[in-house]
Short mmCIF file of N, CA and C in Angstrom, two decimals:
data_model
loop_
_atom_site.label_atom_id
_atom_site.label_comp_id
_atom_site.label_asym_id
_atom_site.label_seq_id
_atom_site.Cartn_x
_atom_site.Cartn_y
_atom_site.Cartn_z
N GLN A 18 0.86 -1.18 -0.03
CA GLN A 18 0.03 -0.02 0.01
C GLN A 18 0.89 1.25 0.00
N GLY A 19 0.64 2.17 -0.93
CA GLY A 19 1.38 3.40 -0.99
C GLY A 19 1.09 4.35 0.15
N GLN A 20 1.97 5.39 0.26
CA GLN A 20 1.79 6.40 1.28
C GLN A 20 0.56 7.26 0.93
N LEU A 21 0.33 7.45 -0.34
CA LEU A 21 -0.79 8.31 -0.78
C LEU A 21 -1.62 7.45 -1.74
N VAL A 22 -2.96 7.49 -1.42
CA VAL A 22 -3.85 6.72 -2.27
C VAL A 22 -5.03 7.61 -2.73
N GLU A 23 -5.08 7.81 -4.06
CA GLU A 23 -6.18 8.63 -4.62
C GLU A 23 -7.37 7.83 -4.95
N SER A 24 -8.52 8.47 -5.01
CA SER A 24 -9.81 7.89 -5.46
C SER A 24 -10.72 9.03 -5.94
N GLY A 25 -11.76 8.67 -6.68
CA GLY A 25 -12.71 9.60 -7.04
C GLY A 25 -12.77 10.06 -8.49
N GLY A 26 -11.82 9.57 -9.31
CA GLY A 26 -11.83 9.99 -10.72
C GLY A 26 -12.95 9.24 -11.43
N GLY A 27 -13.09 9.67 -12.71
CA GLY A 27 -14.11 9.00 -13.50
C GLY A 27 -14.47 9.87 -14.78
N LEU A 28 -15.53 9.54 -15.39
CA LEU A 28 -16.03 10.23 -16.59
C LEU A 28 -17.16 11.18 -16.22
N VAL A 29 -17.11 12.43 -16.62
CA VAL A 29 -18.13 13.38 -16.33
C VAL A 29 -18.33 14.29 -17.54
N GLN A 30 -19.53 14.76 -17.66
CA GLN A 30 -19.91 15.70 -18.78
C GLN A 30 -19.36 17.07 -18.50
N PRO A 31 -19.12 17.82 -19.54
CA PRO A 31 -18.71 19.25 -19.30
C PRO A 31 -19.73 19.99 -18.44
N GLY A 32 -19.23 20.77 -17.51
CA GLY A 32 -20.09 21.48 -16.60
C GLY A 32 -20.39 20.67 -15.31
N GLY A 33 -19.98 19.42 -15.26
CA GLY A 33 -20.30 18.58 -14.12
C GLY A 33 -19.21 18.76 -13.00
N SER A 34 -19.33 17.93 -11.99
CA SER A 34 -18.48 18.01 -10.81
C SER A 34 -17.95 16.60 -10.44
N LEU A 35 -16.75 16.59 -9.85
CA LEU A 35 -16.17 15.44 -9.28
C LEU A 35 -15.44 15.84 -7.98
N ARG A 36 -15.34 14.89 -7.09
CA ARG A 36 -14.44 15.17 -5.86
C ARG A 36 -13.45 14.04 -5.82
N LEU A 37 -12.15 14.46 -5.82
CA LEU A 37 -11.03 13.58 -5.59
C LEU A 37 -10.66 13.47 -4.20
N SER A 38 -10.25 12.30 -3.71
CA SER A 38 -9.78 12.09 -2.42
C SER A 38 -8.34 11.56 -2.39
N CYS A 39 -7.54 11.95 -1.44
CA CYS A 39 -6.21 11.40 -1.27
C CYS A 39 -6.00 11.07 0.17
N ALA A 40 -5.94 9.75 0.50
CA ALA A 40 -5.74 9.26 1.85
C ALA A 40 -4.19 9.16 2.05
N ALA A 41 -3.72 9.71 3.17
CA ALA A 41 -2.32 9.76 3.46
C ALA A 41 -2.10 9.04 4.83
N SER A 42 -0.87 8.66 5.04
CA SER A 42 -0.51 8.18 6.36
C SER A 42 -0.58 9.33 7.33
N SER A 43 -0.78 9.07 8.58
CA SER A 43 -0.99 10.10 9.56
C SER A 43 0.33 11.00 9.68
N THR A 44 1.44 10.32 9.58
CA THR A 44 2.75 11.09 9.66
C THR A 44 2.92 12.16 8.55
N ILE A 45 2.58 11.66 7.37
CA ILE A 45 2.71 12.59 6.20
C ILE A 45 1.71 13.70 6.29
N PHE A 46 0.43 13.37 6.71
CA PHE A 46 -0.59 14.31 6.69
C PHE A 46 -0.34 15.42 7.68
N LYS A 47 0.27 15.05 8.83
CA LYS A 47 0.55 16.06 9.91
C LYS A 47 1.64 17.01 9.63
N ILE A 48 2.64 16.66 8.77
CA ILE A 48 3.85 17.45 8.64
C ILE A 48 4.10 17.93 7.23
N TYR A 49 3.33 17.44 6.26
CA TYR A 49 3.65 17.81 4.89
C TYR A 49 2.58 18.72 4.29
N SER A 50 3.02 19.64 3.48
CA SER A 50 2.05 20.34 2.56
C SER A 50 1.64 19.36 1.53
N MET A 51 0.38 19.41 1.14
CA MET A 51 -0.15 18.44 0.11
C MET A 51 -0.72 19.16 -0.97
N GLY A 52 -0.86 18.45 -2.14
CA GLY A 52 -1.38 19.10 -3.32
C GLY A 52 -1.84 18.12 -4.38
N TRP A 53 -2.42 18.67 -5.37
CA TRP A 53 -2.84 17.89 -6.58
C TRP A 53 -2.15 18.45 -7.81
N TYR A 54 -1.66 17.56 -8.61
CA TYR A 54 -1.10 17.88 -9.91
C TYR A 54 -1.84 17.05 -10.98
N ARG A 55 -1.68 17.43 -12.23
CA ARG A 55 -2.31 16.68 -13.28
C ARG A 55 -1.42 16.59 -14.53
N GLN A 56 -1.63 15.57 -15.26
CA GLN A 56 -0.84 15.39 -16.54
C GLN A 56 -1.83 14.89 -17.61
N ALA A 57 -1.87 15.73 -18.62
CA ALA A 57 -2.69 15.37 -19.80
C ALA A 57 -1.80 14.67 -20.79
N PRO A 58 -2.28 13.88 -21.69
CA PRO A 58 -1.50 13.17 -22.72
C PRO A 58 -0.72 14.13 -23.51
N GLY A 59 0.62 13.86 -23.58
CA GLY A 59 1.53 14.64 -24.34
C GLY A 59 1.93 15.92 -23.73
N LYS A 60 1.56 16.14 -22.50
CA LYS A 60 1.87 17.40 -21.77
C LYS A 60 2.63 17.06 -20.48
N GLN A 61 3.30 18.11 -19.95
CA GLN A 61 4.02 17.94 -18.67
C GLN A 61 3.03 17.97 -17.52
N ARG A 62 3.47 17.38 -16.39
CA ARG A 62 2.71 17.43 -15.19
C ARG A 62 2.69 18.88 -14.71
N GLU A 63 1.48 19.28 -14.31
CA GLU A 63 1.32 20.69 -13.84
C GLU A 63 0.61 20.75 -12.50
N LEU A 64 0.91 21.83 -11.76
CA LEU A 64 0.29 22.04 -10.49
C LEU A 64 -1.18 22.44 -10.69
N VAL A 65 -2.05 21.83 -9.88
CA VAL A 65 -3.43 22.22 -9.80
C VAL A 65 -3.75 23.08 -8.60
N ALA A 66 -3.36 22.48 -7.45
CA ALA A 66 -3.66 23.19 -6.17
C ALA A 66 -2.79 22.61 -5.02
N THR A 67 -2.49 23.45 -4.08
CA THR A 67 -1.74 22.97 -2.85
C THR A 67 -2.39 23.50 -1.63
N ILE A 68 -2.17 22.82 -0.51
CA ILE A 68 -2.61 23.22 0.75
C ILE A 68 -1.59 22.90 1.82
N THR A 69 -1.25 23.94 2.70
CA THR A 69 -0.29 23.75 3.72
C THR A 69 -0.91 23.07 4.96
N THR A 70 -0.11 22.72 5.91
CA THR A 70 -0.65 22.09 7.10
C THR A 70 -1.57 23.13 7.89
N GLY A 71 -1.28 24.44 7.65
CA GLY A 71 -1.99 25.47 8.30
C GLY A 71 -3.26 25.81 7.54
N GLY A 72 -3.44 25.22 6.36
CA GLY A 72 -4.67 25.45 5.58
C GLY A 72 -4.61 26.51 4.52
N SER A 73 -3.41 27.08 4.29
CA SER A 73 -3.23 28.04 3.25
C SER A 73 -3.26 27.33 1.87
N THR A 74 -4.00 27.93 0.92
CA THR A 74 -4.17 27.24 -0.32
C THR A 74 -3.56 28.09 -1.49
N ASN A 75 -3.30 27.37 -2.59
CA ASN A 75 -2.73 27.99 -3.81
C ASN A 75 -3.31 27.22 -4.99
N TYR A 76 -3.73 27.98 -6.05
CA TYR A 76 -4.35 27.32 -7.18
C TYR A 76 -3.67 27.84 -8.52
N ALA A 77 -3.75 26.92 -9.45
CA ALA A 77 -3.38 27.33 -10.80
C ALA A 77 -4.44 28.26 -11.33
N ASP A 78 -4.06 29.26 -12.16
CA ASP A 78 -4.94 30.20 -12.70
C ASP A 78 -6.13 29.51 -13.39
N SER A 79 -5.80 28.39 -14.05
CA SER A 79 -6.79 27.75 -14.90
C SER A 79 -7.93 27.10 -14.14
N VAL A 80 -7.72 26.95 -12.82
CA VAL A 80 -8.79 26.28 -12.01
C VAL A 80 -9.41 27.18 -10.89
N LYS A 81 -8.84 28.38 -10.77
CA LYS A 81 -9.33 29.30 -9.77
C LYS A 81 -10.82 29.57 -9.94
N GLY A 82 -11.54 29.52 -8.82
CA GLY A 82 -12.96 29.78 -8.94
C GLY A 82 -13.76 28.52 -9.28
N ARG A 83 -13.11 27.43 -9.63
CA ARG A 83 -13.84 26.20 -10.03
C ARG A 83 -13.47 25.08 -9.12
N PHE A 84 -12.24 25.03 -8.66
CA PHE A 84 -11.75 23.89 -7.81
C PHE A 84 -11.48 24.39 -6.46
N VAL A 85 -11.70 23.52 -5.44
CA VAL A 85 -11.42 23.81 -4.10
C VAL A 85 -10.64 22.65 -3.45
N ILE A 86 -9.51 22.98 -2.83
CA ILE A 86 -8.70 21.94 -2.14
C ILE A 86 -8.96 22.10 -0.60
N SER A 87 -9.09 20.99 0.05
CA SER A 87 -9.33 21.03 1.48
C SER A 87 -8.69 19.75 2.13
N ARG A 88 -8.56 19.83 3.42
CA ARG A 88 -7.95 18.70 4.18
C ARG A 88 -8.85 18.40 5.43
N ASP A 89 -8.94 17.12 5.69
CA ASP A 89 -9.74 16.64 6.84
C ASP A 89 -8.73 15.94 7.76
N ALA A 90 -8.42 16.57 8.90
CA ALA A 90 -7.39 16.02 9.84
C ALA A 90 -7.91 14.71 10.43
N GLY A 91 -9.20 14.64 10.63
CA GLY A 91 -9.76 13.44 11.28
C GLY A 91 -9.66 12.15 10.42
N LYS A 92 -9.49 12.42 9.04
CA LYS A 92 -9.39 11.27 8.17
C LYS A 92 -8.09 11.19 7.44
N ASN A 93 -7.17 12.15 7.83
CA ASN A 93 -5.91 12.13 7.11
C ASN A 93 -6.07 12.20 5.59
N THR A 94 -7.00 13.01 5.14
CA THR A 94 -7.35 13.00 3.73
C THR A 94 -7.41 14.39 3.18
N VAL A 95 -6.98 14.54 1.96
CA VAL A 95 -7.03 15.75 1.21
C VAL A 95 -8.05 15.59 0.09
N TYR A 96 -8.82 16.63 -0.14
CA TYR A 96 -9.86 16.50 -1.14
C TYR A 96 -9.60 17.59 -2.28
N LEU A 97 -10.06 17.30 -3.43
CA LEU A 97 -10.09 18.34 -4.56
C LEU A 97 -11.50 18.27 -5.11
N GLN A 98 -12.29 19.31 -4.79
CA GLN A 98 -13.66 19.44 -5.33
C GLN A 98 -13.54 20.19 -6.65
N MET A 99 -13.97 19.52 -7.67
CA MET A 99 -13.84 20.12 -9.04
C MET A 99 -15.29 20.35 -9.60
N ASN A 100 -15.48 21.64 -9.84
CA ASN A 100 -16.80 22.09 -10.34
C ASN A 100 -16.65 22.68 -11.75
N SER A 101 -17.69 22.78 -12.49
CA SER A 101 -17.75 23.42 -13.76
C SER A 101 -16.59 22.86 -14.66
N LEU A 102 -16.48 21.57 -14.68
CA LEU A 102 -15.45 20.86 -15.43
C LEU A 102 -15.46 21.13 -16.88
N LYS A 103 -14.32 21.23 -17.47
CA LYS A 103 -14.18 21.48 -18.91
C LYS A 103 -13.40 20.33 -19.58
N PRO A 104 -13.54 20.11 -20.85
CA PRO A 104 -12.79 19.07 -21.49
C PRO A 104 -11.32 19.19 -21.30
N GLU A 105 -10.80 20.42 -21.23
CA GLU A 105 -9.35 20.61 -20.95
C GLU A 105 -8.89 20.26 -19.55
N ASP A 106 -9.78 19.90 -18.65
CA ASP A 106 -9.45 19.34 -17.32
C ASP A 106 -9.13 17.90 -17.41
N THR A 107 -9.39 17.30 -18.57
CA THR A 107 -9.11 15.83 -18.70
C THR A 107 -7.62 15.55 -18.53
N ALA A 108 -7.30 14.69 -17.60
CA ALA A 108 -5.93 14.34 -17.29
C ALA A 108 -5.91 13.23 -16.17
N VAL A 109 -4.68 12.72 -15.94
CA VAL A 109 -4.51 11.88 -14.73
C VAL A 109 -4.12 12.86 -13.59
N TYR A 110 -4.86 12.77 -12.48
CA TYR A 110 -4.57 13.64 -11.33
C TYR A 110 -3.82 12.89 -10.31
N TYR A 111 -2.77 13.52 -9.85
CA TYR A 111 -1.88 12.93 -8.85
C TYR A 111 -1.88 13.70 -7.54
N CYS A 112 -1.90 12.99 -6.42
CA CYS A 112 -1.75 13.54 -5.17
C CYS A 112 -0.27 13.68 -4.82
N ASN A 113 0.11 14.72 -4.17
CA ASN A 113 1.48 15.03 -3.83
C ASN A 113 1.61 15.44 -2.37
N ALA A 114 2.75 14.99 -1.77
CA ALA A 114 3.07 15.49 -0.42
C ALA A 114 4.52 15.97 -0.52
N ALA A 115 4.76 17.24 -0.16
CA ALA A 115 6.07 17.82 -0.33
C ALA A 115 6.71 18.22 1.00
N GLY A 116 7.91 17.72 1.20
CA GLY A 116 8.63 18.12 2.42
C GLY A 116 10.08 17.70 2.20
N LEU A 117 10.72 17.19 3.24
CA LEU A 117 12.07 16.66 3.05
C LEU A 117 12.16 15.56 2.00
N VAL A 118 11.06 14.80 1.91
CA VAL A 118 10.88 13.83 0.84
C VAL A 118 9.56 14.17 0.13
N THR A 119 9.58 13.90 -1.21
CA THR A 119 8.36 14.13 -1.97
C THR A 119 7.75 12.81 -2.26
N TYR A 120 6.42 12.74 -1.96
CA TYR A 120 5.64 11.50 -2.26
C TYR A 120 4.65 11.79 -3.34
N TRP A 121 4.37 10.75 -4.14
CA TRP A 121 3.39 10.81 -5.14
C TRP A 121 2.45 9.66 -5.03
N GLY A 122 1.11 9.87 -5.34
CA GLY A 122 0.23 8.76 -5.50
C GLY A 122 0.37 8.19 -6.95
N ARG A 123 -0.48 7.15 -7.19
CA ARG A 123 -0.39 6.51 -8.49
C ARG A 123 -1.20 7.24 -9.51
N GLY A 124 -2.10 8.09 -9.12
CA GLY A 124 -2.93 8.85 -10.04
C GLY A 124 -4.27 8.29 -10.21
N THR A 125 -5.22 9.20 -10.58
CA THR A 125 -6.60 8.77 -10.93
C THR A 125 -7.04 9.56 -12.17
N GLN A 126 -7.65 8.85 -13.08
CA GLN A 126 -8.01 9.44 -14.32
C GLN A 126 -9.31 10.23 -14.20
N VAL A 127 -9.30 11.41 -14.73
CA VAL A 127 -10.45 12.24 -14.83
C VAL A 127 -10.70 12.61 -16.32
N THR A 128 -11.83 12.24 -16.84
CA THR A 128 -12.21 12.49 -18.24
C THR A 128 -13.45 13.28 -18.32
N VAL A 129 -13.36 14.44 -19.01
CA VAL A 129 -14.48 15.32 -19.16
C VAL A 129 -14.87 15.37 -20.63
N SER A 130 -16.04 14.77 -20.84
CA SER A 130 -16.47 14.56 -22.25
C SER A 130 -17.95 14.39 -22.31
N SER A 131 -18.52 14.77 -23.43
CA SER A 131 -19.96 14.57 -23.63
C SER A 131 -20.15 13.35 -24.49
#
């Protein structure tokens, strides 16, 4: 079992919503800033959103106002609520924990298509 386990991807129509979850070990969750990245076919992996242990957030311009990152300390889980999805949001989404060591999840596919 990996240190970060994503879930929640799938196929959704344009304008729809999905919520991604990333379950982390308690040690990682307590001391690491966490985030979501995505990689579309033929493109480099890019930052989507990050959240610090204190709850400060940062978003890519392309998702501001549509996506919300949050963390639940009781569940050691980080969420990415994605609203008003567009076809260009189609990608594999990866959970990330950044600190002295960087951890990556295996990714979850999000496909936005009619």
